[in-house]
Coordinates of C-alpha atoms in Angstrom, one line a residue:
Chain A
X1 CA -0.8 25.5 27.2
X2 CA -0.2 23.9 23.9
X3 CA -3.1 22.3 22.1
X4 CA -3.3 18.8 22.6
X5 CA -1.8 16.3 19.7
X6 CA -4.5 14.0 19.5
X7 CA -8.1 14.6 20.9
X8 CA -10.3 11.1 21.0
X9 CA -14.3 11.3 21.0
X10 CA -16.4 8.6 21.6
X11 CA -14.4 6.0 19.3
X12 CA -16.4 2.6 18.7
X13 CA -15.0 0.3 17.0
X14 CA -17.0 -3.1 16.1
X15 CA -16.5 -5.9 13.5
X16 CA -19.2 -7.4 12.0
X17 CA -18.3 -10.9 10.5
X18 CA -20.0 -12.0 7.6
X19 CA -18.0 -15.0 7.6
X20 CA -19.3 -15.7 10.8
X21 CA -23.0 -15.6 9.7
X22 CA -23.2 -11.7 10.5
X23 CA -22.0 -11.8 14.4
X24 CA -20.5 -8.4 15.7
X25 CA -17.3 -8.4 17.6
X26 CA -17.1 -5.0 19.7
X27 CA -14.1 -4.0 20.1
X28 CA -14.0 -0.5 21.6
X29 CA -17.0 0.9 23.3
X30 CA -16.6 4.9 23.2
X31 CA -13.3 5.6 24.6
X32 CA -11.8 9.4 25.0
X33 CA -9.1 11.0 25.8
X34 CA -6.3 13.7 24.8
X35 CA -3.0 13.4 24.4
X36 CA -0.6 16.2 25.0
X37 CA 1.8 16.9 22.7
X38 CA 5.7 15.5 23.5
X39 CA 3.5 13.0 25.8
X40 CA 4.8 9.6 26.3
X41 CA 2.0 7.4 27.2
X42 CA 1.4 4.0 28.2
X43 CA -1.9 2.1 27.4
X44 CA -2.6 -0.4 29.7
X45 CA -5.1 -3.7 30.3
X46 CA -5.6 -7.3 29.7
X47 CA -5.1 -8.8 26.9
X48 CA -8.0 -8.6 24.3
X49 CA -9.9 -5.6 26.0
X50 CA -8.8 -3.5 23.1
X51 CA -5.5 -2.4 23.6
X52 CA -4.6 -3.3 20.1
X53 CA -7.5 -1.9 18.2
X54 CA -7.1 1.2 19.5
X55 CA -3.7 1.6 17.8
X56 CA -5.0 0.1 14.4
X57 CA -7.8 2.9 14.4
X58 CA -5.4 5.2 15.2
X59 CA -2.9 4.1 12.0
X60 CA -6.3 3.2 10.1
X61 CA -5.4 0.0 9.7
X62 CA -8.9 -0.5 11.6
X63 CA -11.8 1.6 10.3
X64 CA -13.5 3.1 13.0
X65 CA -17.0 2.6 13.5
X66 CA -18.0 6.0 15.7
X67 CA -16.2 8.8 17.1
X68 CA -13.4 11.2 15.9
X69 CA -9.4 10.8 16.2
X70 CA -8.6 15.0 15.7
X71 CA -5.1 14.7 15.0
X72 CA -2.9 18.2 15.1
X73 CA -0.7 18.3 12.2
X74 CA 2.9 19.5 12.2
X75 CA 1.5 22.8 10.8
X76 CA -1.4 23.0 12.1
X77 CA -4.3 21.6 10.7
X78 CA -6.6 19.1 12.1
X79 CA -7.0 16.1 10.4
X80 CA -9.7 13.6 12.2
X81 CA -7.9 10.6 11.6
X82 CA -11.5 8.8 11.4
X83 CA -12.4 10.3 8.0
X84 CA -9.6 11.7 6.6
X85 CA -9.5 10.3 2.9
X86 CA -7.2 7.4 2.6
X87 CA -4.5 9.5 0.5
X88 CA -4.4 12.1 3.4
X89 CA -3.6 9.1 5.7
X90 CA -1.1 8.3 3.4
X91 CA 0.4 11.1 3.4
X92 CA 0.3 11.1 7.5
X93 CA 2.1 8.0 7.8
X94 CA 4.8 8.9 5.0
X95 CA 5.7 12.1 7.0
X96 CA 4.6 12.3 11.0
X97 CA 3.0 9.2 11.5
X98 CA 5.0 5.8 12.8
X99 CA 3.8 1.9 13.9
X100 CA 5.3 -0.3 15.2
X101 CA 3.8 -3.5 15.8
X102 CA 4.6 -7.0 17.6
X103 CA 3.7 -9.0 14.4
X104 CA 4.7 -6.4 11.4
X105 CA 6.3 -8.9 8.7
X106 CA 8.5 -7.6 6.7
X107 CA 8.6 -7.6 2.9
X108 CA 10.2 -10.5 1.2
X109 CA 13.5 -10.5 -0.3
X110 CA 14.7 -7.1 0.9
X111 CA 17.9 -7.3 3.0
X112 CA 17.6 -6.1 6.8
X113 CA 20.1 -3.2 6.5
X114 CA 17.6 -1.6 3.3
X115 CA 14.6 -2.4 4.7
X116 CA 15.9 0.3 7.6
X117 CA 17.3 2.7 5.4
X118 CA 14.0 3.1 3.1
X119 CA 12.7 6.0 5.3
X120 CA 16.1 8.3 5.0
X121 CA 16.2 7.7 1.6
X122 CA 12.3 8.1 1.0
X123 CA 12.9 11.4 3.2
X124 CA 16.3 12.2 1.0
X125 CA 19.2 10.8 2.7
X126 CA 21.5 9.9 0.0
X127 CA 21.9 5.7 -0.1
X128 CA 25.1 5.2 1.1
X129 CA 24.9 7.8 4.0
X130 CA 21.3 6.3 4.9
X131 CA 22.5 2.4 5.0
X132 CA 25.3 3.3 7.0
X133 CA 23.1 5.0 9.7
X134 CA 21.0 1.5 9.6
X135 CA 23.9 -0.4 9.8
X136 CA 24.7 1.4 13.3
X137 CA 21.2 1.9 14.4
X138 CA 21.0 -2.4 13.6
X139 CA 24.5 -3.1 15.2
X140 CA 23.3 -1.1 18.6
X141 CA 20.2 -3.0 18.7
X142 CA 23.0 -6.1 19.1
X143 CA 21.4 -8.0 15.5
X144 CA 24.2 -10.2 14.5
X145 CA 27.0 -8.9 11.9
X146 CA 26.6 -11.1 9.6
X147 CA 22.7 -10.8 9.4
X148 CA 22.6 -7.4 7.9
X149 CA 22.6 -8.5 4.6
X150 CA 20.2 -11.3 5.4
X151 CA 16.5 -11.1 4.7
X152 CA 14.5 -10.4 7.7
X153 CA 11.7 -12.9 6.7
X154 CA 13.9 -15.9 7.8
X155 CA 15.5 -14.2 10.6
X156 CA 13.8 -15.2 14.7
X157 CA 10.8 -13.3 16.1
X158 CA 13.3 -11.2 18.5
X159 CA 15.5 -10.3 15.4
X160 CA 12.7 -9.0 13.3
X161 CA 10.8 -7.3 16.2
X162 CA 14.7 -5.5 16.4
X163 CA 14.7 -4.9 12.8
X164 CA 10.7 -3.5 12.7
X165 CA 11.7 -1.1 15.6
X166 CA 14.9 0.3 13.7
X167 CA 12.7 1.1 10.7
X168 CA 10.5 2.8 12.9
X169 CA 12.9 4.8 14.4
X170 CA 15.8 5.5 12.0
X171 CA 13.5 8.4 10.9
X172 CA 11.7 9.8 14.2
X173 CA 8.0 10.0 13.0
X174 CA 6.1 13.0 15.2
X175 CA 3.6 10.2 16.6
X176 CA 5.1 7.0 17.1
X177 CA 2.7 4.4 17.5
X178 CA 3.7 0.8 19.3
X179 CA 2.4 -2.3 19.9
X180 CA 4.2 -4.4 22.1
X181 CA 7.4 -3.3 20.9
X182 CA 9.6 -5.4 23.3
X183 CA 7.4 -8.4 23.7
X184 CA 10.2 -10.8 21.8
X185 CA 13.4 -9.4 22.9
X186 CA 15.5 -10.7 25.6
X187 CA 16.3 -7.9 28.8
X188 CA 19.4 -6.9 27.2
X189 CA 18.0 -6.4 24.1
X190 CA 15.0 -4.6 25.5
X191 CA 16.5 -2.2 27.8
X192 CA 18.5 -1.4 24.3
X193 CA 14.8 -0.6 23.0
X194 CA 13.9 1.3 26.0
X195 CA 16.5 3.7 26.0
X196 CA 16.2 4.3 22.4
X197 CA 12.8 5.2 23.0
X198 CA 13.6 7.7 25.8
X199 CA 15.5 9.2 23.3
X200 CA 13.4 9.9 20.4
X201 CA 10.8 11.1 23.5
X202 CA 13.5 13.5 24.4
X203 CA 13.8 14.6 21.0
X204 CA 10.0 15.1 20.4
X205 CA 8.1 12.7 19.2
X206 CA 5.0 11.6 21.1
X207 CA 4.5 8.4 21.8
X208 CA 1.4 5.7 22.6
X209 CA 2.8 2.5 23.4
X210 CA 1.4 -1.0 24.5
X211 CA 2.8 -2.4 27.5
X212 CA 2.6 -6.0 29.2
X213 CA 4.8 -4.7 31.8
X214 CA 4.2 -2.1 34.6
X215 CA 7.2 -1.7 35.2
X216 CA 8.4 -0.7 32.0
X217 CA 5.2 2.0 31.9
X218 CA 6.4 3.5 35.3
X219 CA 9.9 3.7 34.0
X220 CA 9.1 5.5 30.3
X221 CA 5.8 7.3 30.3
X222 CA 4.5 10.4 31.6
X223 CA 1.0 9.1 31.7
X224 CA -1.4 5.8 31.0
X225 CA -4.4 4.7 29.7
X226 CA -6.3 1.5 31.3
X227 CA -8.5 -0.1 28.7
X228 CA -10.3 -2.9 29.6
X229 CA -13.2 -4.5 27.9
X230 CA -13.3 -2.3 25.2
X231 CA -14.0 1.1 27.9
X232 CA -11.3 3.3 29.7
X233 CA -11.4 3.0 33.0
X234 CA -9.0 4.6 33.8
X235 CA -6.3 7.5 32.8
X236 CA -3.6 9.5 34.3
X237 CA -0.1 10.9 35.3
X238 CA 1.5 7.6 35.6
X239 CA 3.0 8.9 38.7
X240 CA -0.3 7.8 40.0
X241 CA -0.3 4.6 38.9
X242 CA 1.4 2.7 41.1
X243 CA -2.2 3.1 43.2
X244 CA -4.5 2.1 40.4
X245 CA -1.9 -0.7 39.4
X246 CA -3.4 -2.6 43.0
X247 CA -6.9 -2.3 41.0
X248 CA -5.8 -3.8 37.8
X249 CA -6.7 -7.6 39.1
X250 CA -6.8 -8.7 35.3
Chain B
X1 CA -8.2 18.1 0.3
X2 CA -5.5 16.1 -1.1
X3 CA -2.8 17.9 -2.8
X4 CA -3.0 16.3 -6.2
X5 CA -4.0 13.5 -8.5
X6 CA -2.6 12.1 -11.9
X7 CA -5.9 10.2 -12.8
X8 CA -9.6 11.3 -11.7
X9 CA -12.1 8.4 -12.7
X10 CA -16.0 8.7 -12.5
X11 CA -18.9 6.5 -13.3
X12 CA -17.3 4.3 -15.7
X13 CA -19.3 1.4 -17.4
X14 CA -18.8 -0.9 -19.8
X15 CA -21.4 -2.8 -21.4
X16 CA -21.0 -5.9 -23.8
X17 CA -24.6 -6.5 -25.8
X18 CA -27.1 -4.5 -27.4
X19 CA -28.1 -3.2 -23.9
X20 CA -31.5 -2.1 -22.1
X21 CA -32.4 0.3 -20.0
X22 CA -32.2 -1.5 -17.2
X23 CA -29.0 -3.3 -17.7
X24 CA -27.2 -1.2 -14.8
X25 CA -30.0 -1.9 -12.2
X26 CA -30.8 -5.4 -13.0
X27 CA -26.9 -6.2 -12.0
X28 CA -24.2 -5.6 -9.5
X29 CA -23.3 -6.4 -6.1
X30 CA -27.0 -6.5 -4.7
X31 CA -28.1 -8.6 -8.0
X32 CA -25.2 -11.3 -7.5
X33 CA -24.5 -11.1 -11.4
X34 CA -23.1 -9.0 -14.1
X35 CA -25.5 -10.2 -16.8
X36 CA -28.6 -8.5 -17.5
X37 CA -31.5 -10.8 -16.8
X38 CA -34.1 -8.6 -19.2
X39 CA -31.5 -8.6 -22.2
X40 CA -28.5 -10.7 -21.4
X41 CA -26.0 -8.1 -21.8
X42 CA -23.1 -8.2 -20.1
X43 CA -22.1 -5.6 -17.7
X44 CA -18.2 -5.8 -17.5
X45 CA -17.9 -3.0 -15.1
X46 CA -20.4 -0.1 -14.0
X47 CA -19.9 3.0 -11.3
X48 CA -16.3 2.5 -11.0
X49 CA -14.6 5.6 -9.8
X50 CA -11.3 6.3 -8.0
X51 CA -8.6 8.9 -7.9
X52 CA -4.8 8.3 -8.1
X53 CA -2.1 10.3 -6.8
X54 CA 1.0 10.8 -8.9
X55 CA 3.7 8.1 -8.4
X56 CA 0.6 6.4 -6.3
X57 CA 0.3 2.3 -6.9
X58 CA -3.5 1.3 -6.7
X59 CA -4.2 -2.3 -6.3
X60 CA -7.5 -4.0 -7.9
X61 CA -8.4 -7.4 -7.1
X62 CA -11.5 -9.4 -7.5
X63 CA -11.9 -12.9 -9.1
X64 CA -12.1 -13.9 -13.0
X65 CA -14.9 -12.2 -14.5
X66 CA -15.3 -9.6 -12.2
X67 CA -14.1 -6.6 -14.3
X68 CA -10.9 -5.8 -12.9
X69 CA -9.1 -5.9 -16.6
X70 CA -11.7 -4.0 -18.2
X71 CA -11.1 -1.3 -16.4
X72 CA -7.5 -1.0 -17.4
X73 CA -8.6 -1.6 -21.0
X74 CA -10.8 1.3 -20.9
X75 CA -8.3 3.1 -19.4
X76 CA -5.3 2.5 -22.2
X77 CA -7.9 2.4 -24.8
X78 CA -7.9 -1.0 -25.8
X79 CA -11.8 -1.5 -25.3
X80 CA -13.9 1.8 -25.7
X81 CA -16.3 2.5 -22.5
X82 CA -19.9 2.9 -22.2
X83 CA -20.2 5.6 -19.7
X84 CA -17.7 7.7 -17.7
X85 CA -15.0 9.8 -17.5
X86 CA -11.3 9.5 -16.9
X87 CA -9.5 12.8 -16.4
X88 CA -5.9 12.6 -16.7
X89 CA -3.6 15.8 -15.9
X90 CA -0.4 15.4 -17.9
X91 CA -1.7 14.6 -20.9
X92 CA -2.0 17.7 -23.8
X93 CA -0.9 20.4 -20.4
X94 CA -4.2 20.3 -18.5
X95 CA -6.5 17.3 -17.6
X96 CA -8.6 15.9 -20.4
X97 CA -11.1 13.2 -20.3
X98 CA -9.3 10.1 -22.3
X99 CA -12.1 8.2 -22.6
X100 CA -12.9 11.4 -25.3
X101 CA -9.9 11.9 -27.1
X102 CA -9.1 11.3 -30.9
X103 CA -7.2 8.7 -32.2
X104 CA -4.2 10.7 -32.9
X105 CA -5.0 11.7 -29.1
X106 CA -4.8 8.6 -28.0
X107 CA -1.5 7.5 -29.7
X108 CA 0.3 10.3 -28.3
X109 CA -1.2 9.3 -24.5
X110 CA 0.1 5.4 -25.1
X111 CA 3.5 6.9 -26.6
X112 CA 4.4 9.2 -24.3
X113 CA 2.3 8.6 -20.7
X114 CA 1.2 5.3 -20.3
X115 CA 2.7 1.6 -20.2
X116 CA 0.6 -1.3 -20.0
X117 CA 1.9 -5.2 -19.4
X118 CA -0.2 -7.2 -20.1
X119 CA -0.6 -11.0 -18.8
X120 CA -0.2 -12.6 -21.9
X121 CA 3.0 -11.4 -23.5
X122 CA 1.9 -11.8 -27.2
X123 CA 0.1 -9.0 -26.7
X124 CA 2.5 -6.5 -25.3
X125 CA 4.9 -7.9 -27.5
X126 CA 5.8 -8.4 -31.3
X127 CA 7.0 -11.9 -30.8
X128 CA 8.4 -11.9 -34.2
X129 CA 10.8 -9.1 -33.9
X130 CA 14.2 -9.6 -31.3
X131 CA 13.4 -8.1 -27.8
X132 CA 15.8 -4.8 -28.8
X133 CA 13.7 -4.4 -31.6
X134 CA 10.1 -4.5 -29.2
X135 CA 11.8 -1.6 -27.1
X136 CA 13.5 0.4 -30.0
X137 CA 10.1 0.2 -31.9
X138 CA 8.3 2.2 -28.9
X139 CA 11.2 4.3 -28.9
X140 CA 10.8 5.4 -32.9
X141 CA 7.3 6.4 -32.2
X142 CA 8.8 8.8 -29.9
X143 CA 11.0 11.4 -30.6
X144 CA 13.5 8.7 -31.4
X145 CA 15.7 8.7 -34.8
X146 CA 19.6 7.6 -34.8
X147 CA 19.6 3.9 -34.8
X148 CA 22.7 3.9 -32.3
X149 CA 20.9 5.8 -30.0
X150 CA 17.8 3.8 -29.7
X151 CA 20.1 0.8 -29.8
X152 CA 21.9 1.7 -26.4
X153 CA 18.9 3.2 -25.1
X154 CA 17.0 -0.2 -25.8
X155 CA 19.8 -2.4 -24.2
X156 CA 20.3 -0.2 -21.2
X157 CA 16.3 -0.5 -20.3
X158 CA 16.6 -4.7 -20.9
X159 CA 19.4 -4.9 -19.0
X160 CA 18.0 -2.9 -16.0
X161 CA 15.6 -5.3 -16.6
X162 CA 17.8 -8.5 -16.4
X163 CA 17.8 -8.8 -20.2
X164 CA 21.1 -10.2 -20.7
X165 CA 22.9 -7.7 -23.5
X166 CA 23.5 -11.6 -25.4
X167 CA 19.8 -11.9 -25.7
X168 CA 19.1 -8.3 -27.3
X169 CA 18.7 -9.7 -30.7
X170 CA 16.9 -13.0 -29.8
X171 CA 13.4 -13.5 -30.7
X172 CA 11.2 -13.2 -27.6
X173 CA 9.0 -16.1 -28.7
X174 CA 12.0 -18.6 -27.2
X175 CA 12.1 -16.9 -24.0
X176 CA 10.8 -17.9 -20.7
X177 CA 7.4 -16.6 -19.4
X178 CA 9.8 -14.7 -16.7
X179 CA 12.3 -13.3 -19.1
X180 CA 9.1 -12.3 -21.4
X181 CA 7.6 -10.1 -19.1
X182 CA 10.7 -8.0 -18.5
X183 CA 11.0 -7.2 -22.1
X184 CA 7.5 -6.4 -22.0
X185 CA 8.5 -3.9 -18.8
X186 CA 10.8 -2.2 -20.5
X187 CA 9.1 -1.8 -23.9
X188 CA 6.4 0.0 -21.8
X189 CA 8.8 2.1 -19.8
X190 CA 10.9 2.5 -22.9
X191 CA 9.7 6.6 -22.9
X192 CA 9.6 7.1 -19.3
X193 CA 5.3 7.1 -18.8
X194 CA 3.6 8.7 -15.8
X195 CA 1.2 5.6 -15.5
X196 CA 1.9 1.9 -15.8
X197 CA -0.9 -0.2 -16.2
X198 CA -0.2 -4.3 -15.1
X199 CA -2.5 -6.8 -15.7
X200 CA -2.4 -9.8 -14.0
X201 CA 1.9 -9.3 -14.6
X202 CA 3.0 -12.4 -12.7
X203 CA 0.2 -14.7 -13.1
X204 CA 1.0 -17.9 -14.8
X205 CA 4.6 -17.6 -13.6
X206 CA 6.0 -20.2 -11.3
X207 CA 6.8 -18.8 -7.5
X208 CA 10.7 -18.2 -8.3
X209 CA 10.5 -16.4 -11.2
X210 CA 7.4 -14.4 -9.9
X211 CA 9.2 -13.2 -7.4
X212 CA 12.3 -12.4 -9.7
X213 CA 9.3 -9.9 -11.5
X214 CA 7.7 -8.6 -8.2
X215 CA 11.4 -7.1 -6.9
X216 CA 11.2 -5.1 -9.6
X217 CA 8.5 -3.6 -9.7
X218 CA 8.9 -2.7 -6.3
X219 CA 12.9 -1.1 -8.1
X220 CA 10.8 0.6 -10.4
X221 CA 8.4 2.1 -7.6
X222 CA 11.4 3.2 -5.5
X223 CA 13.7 4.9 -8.3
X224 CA 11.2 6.4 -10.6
X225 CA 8.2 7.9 -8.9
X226 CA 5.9 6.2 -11.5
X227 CA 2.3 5.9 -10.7
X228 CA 0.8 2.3 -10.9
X229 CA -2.5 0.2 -11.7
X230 CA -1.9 -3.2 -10.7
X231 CA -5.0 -5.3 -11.7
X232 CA -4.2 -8.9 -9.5
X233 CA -6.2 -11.4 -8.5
X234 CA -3.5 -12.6 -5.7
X235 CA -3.8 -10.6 -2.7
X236 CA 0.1 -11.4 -1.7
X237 CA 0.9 -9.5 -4.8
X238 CA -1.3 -6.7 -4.1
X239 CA 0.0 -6.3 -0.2
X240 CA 3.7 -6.1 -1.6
X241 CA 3.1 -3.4 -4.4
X242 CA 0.0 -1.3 -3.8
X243 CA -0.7 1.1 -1.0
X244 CA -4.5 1.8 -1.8
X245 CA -6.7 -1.1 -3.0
X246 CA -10.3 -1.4 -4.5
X247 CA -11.9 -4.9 -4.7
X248 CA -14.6 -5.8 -7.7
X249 CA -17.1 -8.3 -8.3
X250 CA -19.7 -8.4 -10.6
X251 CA -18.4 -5.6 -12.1
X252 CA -18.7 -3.1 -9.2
X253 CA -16.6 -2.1 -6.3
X254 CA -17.8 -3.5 -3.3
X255 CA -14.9 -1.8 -0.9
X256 CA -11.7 0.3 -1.4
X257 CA -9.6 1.5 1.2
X258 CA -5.5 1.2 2.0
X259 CA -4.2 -2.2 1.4
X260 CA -3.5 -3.0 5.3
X261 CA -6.9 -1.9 6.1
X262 CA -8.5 -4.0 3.4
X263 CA -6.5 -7.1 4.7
X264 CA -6.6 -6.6 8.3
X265 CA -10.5 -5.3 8.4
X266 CA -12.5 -6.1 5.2
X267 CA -16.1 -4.6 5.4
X268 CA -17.9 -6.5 2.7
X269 CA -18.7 -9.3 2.4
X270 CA -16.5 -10.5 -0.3
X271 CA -13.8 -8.6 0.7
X272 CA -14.4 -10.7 4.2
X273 CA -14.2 -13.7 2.2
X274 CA -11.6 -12.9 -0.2
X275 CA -9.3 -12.8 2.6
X276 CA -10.0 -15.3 4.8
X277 CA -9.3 -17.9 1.7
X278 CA -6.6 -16.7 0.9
X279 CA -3.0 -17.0 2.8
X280 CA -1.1 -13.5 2.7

């Protein structure tokens, strides 16, 4: 057996707000758990028991508080995600590492179709070559025509969630990270999403994702995560989880 | 473990007044102030140390006063430090400490590795000479000699800076704040640097034309590789340009991390403050 991707220790993660006169929000409370490499896995739970945070410690947009994140490298090394220095995260997300997240905005004044070509070309895809792929990957994920050449700033929450998700996948990142990633989009548009992210899964990149919807977790993942409260209560092939869905009473 | 750096800072301080010894403990984040209370120096910035990768952008933002310039002044050599060392690996093949360099040293590091822009353009810019002239003077103290040369070399950089070619020979004095700060962009890119240094760059410009300046840094960042020091005290500019961010105040770093992380889950204090006032 293969070593596991991603090994999580005991990761805490609390905020203390100074603006709030010093009060501590906790929002993870020692959670672990591996994650297999080529997994697909669905975290699940109600909203605001930490879901979220878990994925932000993982990118470091959060800074943990405890625990260790050992992350396996494409060659190799092991990199706790927790400590790493911020140049070796950098580094991480510029080469295996990929977010997606319900709320990403996107920068100003940079036209939908090269805003999803910047990864080919920052991974050396000639210009043209790279904005045509965008152009198709954009067009499949049904945005309008005409809006390719539009900034994504003005465009609806559904188009931008479209237009965050083909900048995420244009250039399959080894761990894909996502956060809601069809919580705008219409059914057509999110099966669109869905079988886009079978693909890259098929094509090996191992994926966490957030989920509202059971259904959608029975459908893509191999297995799940239940976080609730800030704890994992529970974990496992999601072929099980039609049982422990009865449990999850929110 | 990182692979590399361009610059390697360490302990640098600078100290305005005749100084005691207990100038760097008396102030700080702790103390609330960056004046002495024994002597009433002033402590513009003490213990500052960082390290940036090549073609890296580092954001630094604090408010007024809180040393964030002086640090790129130290660094270009317009104010001398106190304390420190600043090691910086392309300059004479091999890393050397800037902040101990000779004069002649020192003109060969501005001339060949390092741009600075700086908020005010009258002092990135001769406003008395035409705009081609600013560029094609930073070109001569290169390696620079045939006039038709440095002519075409200085109207290609303004015009990938938006310098109309009809404005080449205009005094920058009559341009707009906008238009000023391009020429100023090119002069210090003029021979190709490994470092550019911006201070407060679109401050004091309206929205529009900030934003005009903003896209191209961002060009600059995409086509060149060129590392960055963007001194801002607007957080929105600092989230679009820089991917690693210290903040200052009172002259010391009170938290330095990646942008998103500094925006999304400030640890100090100010930092905590800092972004909840502001609307990025």
């Amino acid at each position: 057996m293969t070593a596991p991707i991603l090994t999580v220790t005991n990761l805490q993660k609390s905020f203390l707000l100074h603006v709030l006169g010093g009060k501590r929000v906790v929002a993870l409370k020692g959670v672990s758990f591996t994650i297999p490499q080529g997994a697909f896995v669905g975290v699940i739970g109600p909203s605001g028991g930490g879901k979220s945070s878990l994925l932000k410690c993982l990118y470091r947009t959060y800074l943990p508080t405890g625990g260790s994140l050992d992350y396996l490298t494409a060659n190799g090394a092991q990199i706790d995600l927790a400590a790493a220095s911020d140049d070796a995260i950098l580094d991480l997300r510029e080469q295996e590492l990929g977010y997606v997240s319900q709320f990403l905005r996107p920068a100003p004044r940079v036209t939908a179709v090269d805003l999803v070509a910047r990864p080919l070309i920052s991974r050396g895809v000639a210009q043209p070559e790279a904005r045509e792929q965008a152009t198709a990957l954009l067009l499949r994920l049904s945005l309008p025509a005409d809006l390719l050449d539009g900034y994504p700033v003005l465009f609806s929450g559904g188009e931008q969630q479209r237009v965050n998700i083909a900048r995420a996948l244009i250039a399959p990142p080894r761990l894909l990270l996502l956060d809601e990633p069809t919580s705008a989009l219409d059914a057509t548009n999110q099966e669109t999403v869905l079988t886009l992210l079978q693909e890259i899964h098929a094509q090996g990149t191992t994926i966490i994702g957030t989920f509202h919807d059971l259904a959608v977790v029975r459908r893509l993942t191999d297995h799940y995560l239940q976080i609730r409260h800030g704890e994992l209560t529970d974990a496992g092939p999601t072929a099980t989880l039609v049982v422990a869905a009865l449990s999850l009473t929110h | 473990m990182t692979a590399d750096w361009l610059l390697h800072v360490a302990g640098l301080a600078k100290r305005y007044g005749r100084g005691c010894d207990y100038c760097y403990t008396l102030t700080g984040l702790a103390a609330a102030t960056n004046e002495c209370p024994r002597c009433g120096s002033l402590v513009a910035c003490a213990e500052i140390g960082f390290t940036l990768a090549p073609g890296q952008t580092l954001g630094i933002v604090g408010e007024s006063g809180s040393g964030k310039s002086t640090v790129l002044s130290c660094l270009y050599g317009d104010s001398e430090p106190s304390a420190g060392h600043a090691y910086f690996r392309p300059f004479a093949d091999g890393q050397r400490d800037i902040f101990d360099i000779t004069p002649g040293e020192r003109r060969t590091l501005r001339n060949f590795q390092m741009g600075i822009v700086y908020q005010h353009p009258h002092r990135g810019l001769n406003l008395r000479i035409s705009a081609g002239g600013n560029v094609a003077e930073r070109l001569m103290a290169t390696e620079w000699r045939r006039v038709g040369d440095i002519r075409e070399r200085a109207s290609a950089l303004l015009g990938r800076m938006e310098v109309p070619a009809s404005r080449m020979d205009d005094l920058p004095a009559f341009f707009s704040g906008g238009m000023q700060q391009r020429v100023q962009i090119a002069k210090a890119l003029a021979n190709g640097p490994t470092l550019l240094l911006l201070d407060e760059l679109t401050t004091g410009l309206d929205v529009s034309v900030q934003a005009g300046v903003l896209d191209l840094i961002r060009e600059i960042q995409a086509a060149s590789g060129i590392a960055m020091i963007i001194v801002s005290h607007d957080l929105g500019v600092i989230r679009l340009l820089a991917e690693r961010t210290i903040v200052m105040k009172h002259g010391r770093i009170a938290e330095a991390g990646l942008t998103d992380q500094i925006l999304e889950d400030p640890q100090h204090p100010y930092t905590q403050l800092l972004v909840s006032s502001a609307n990025v």
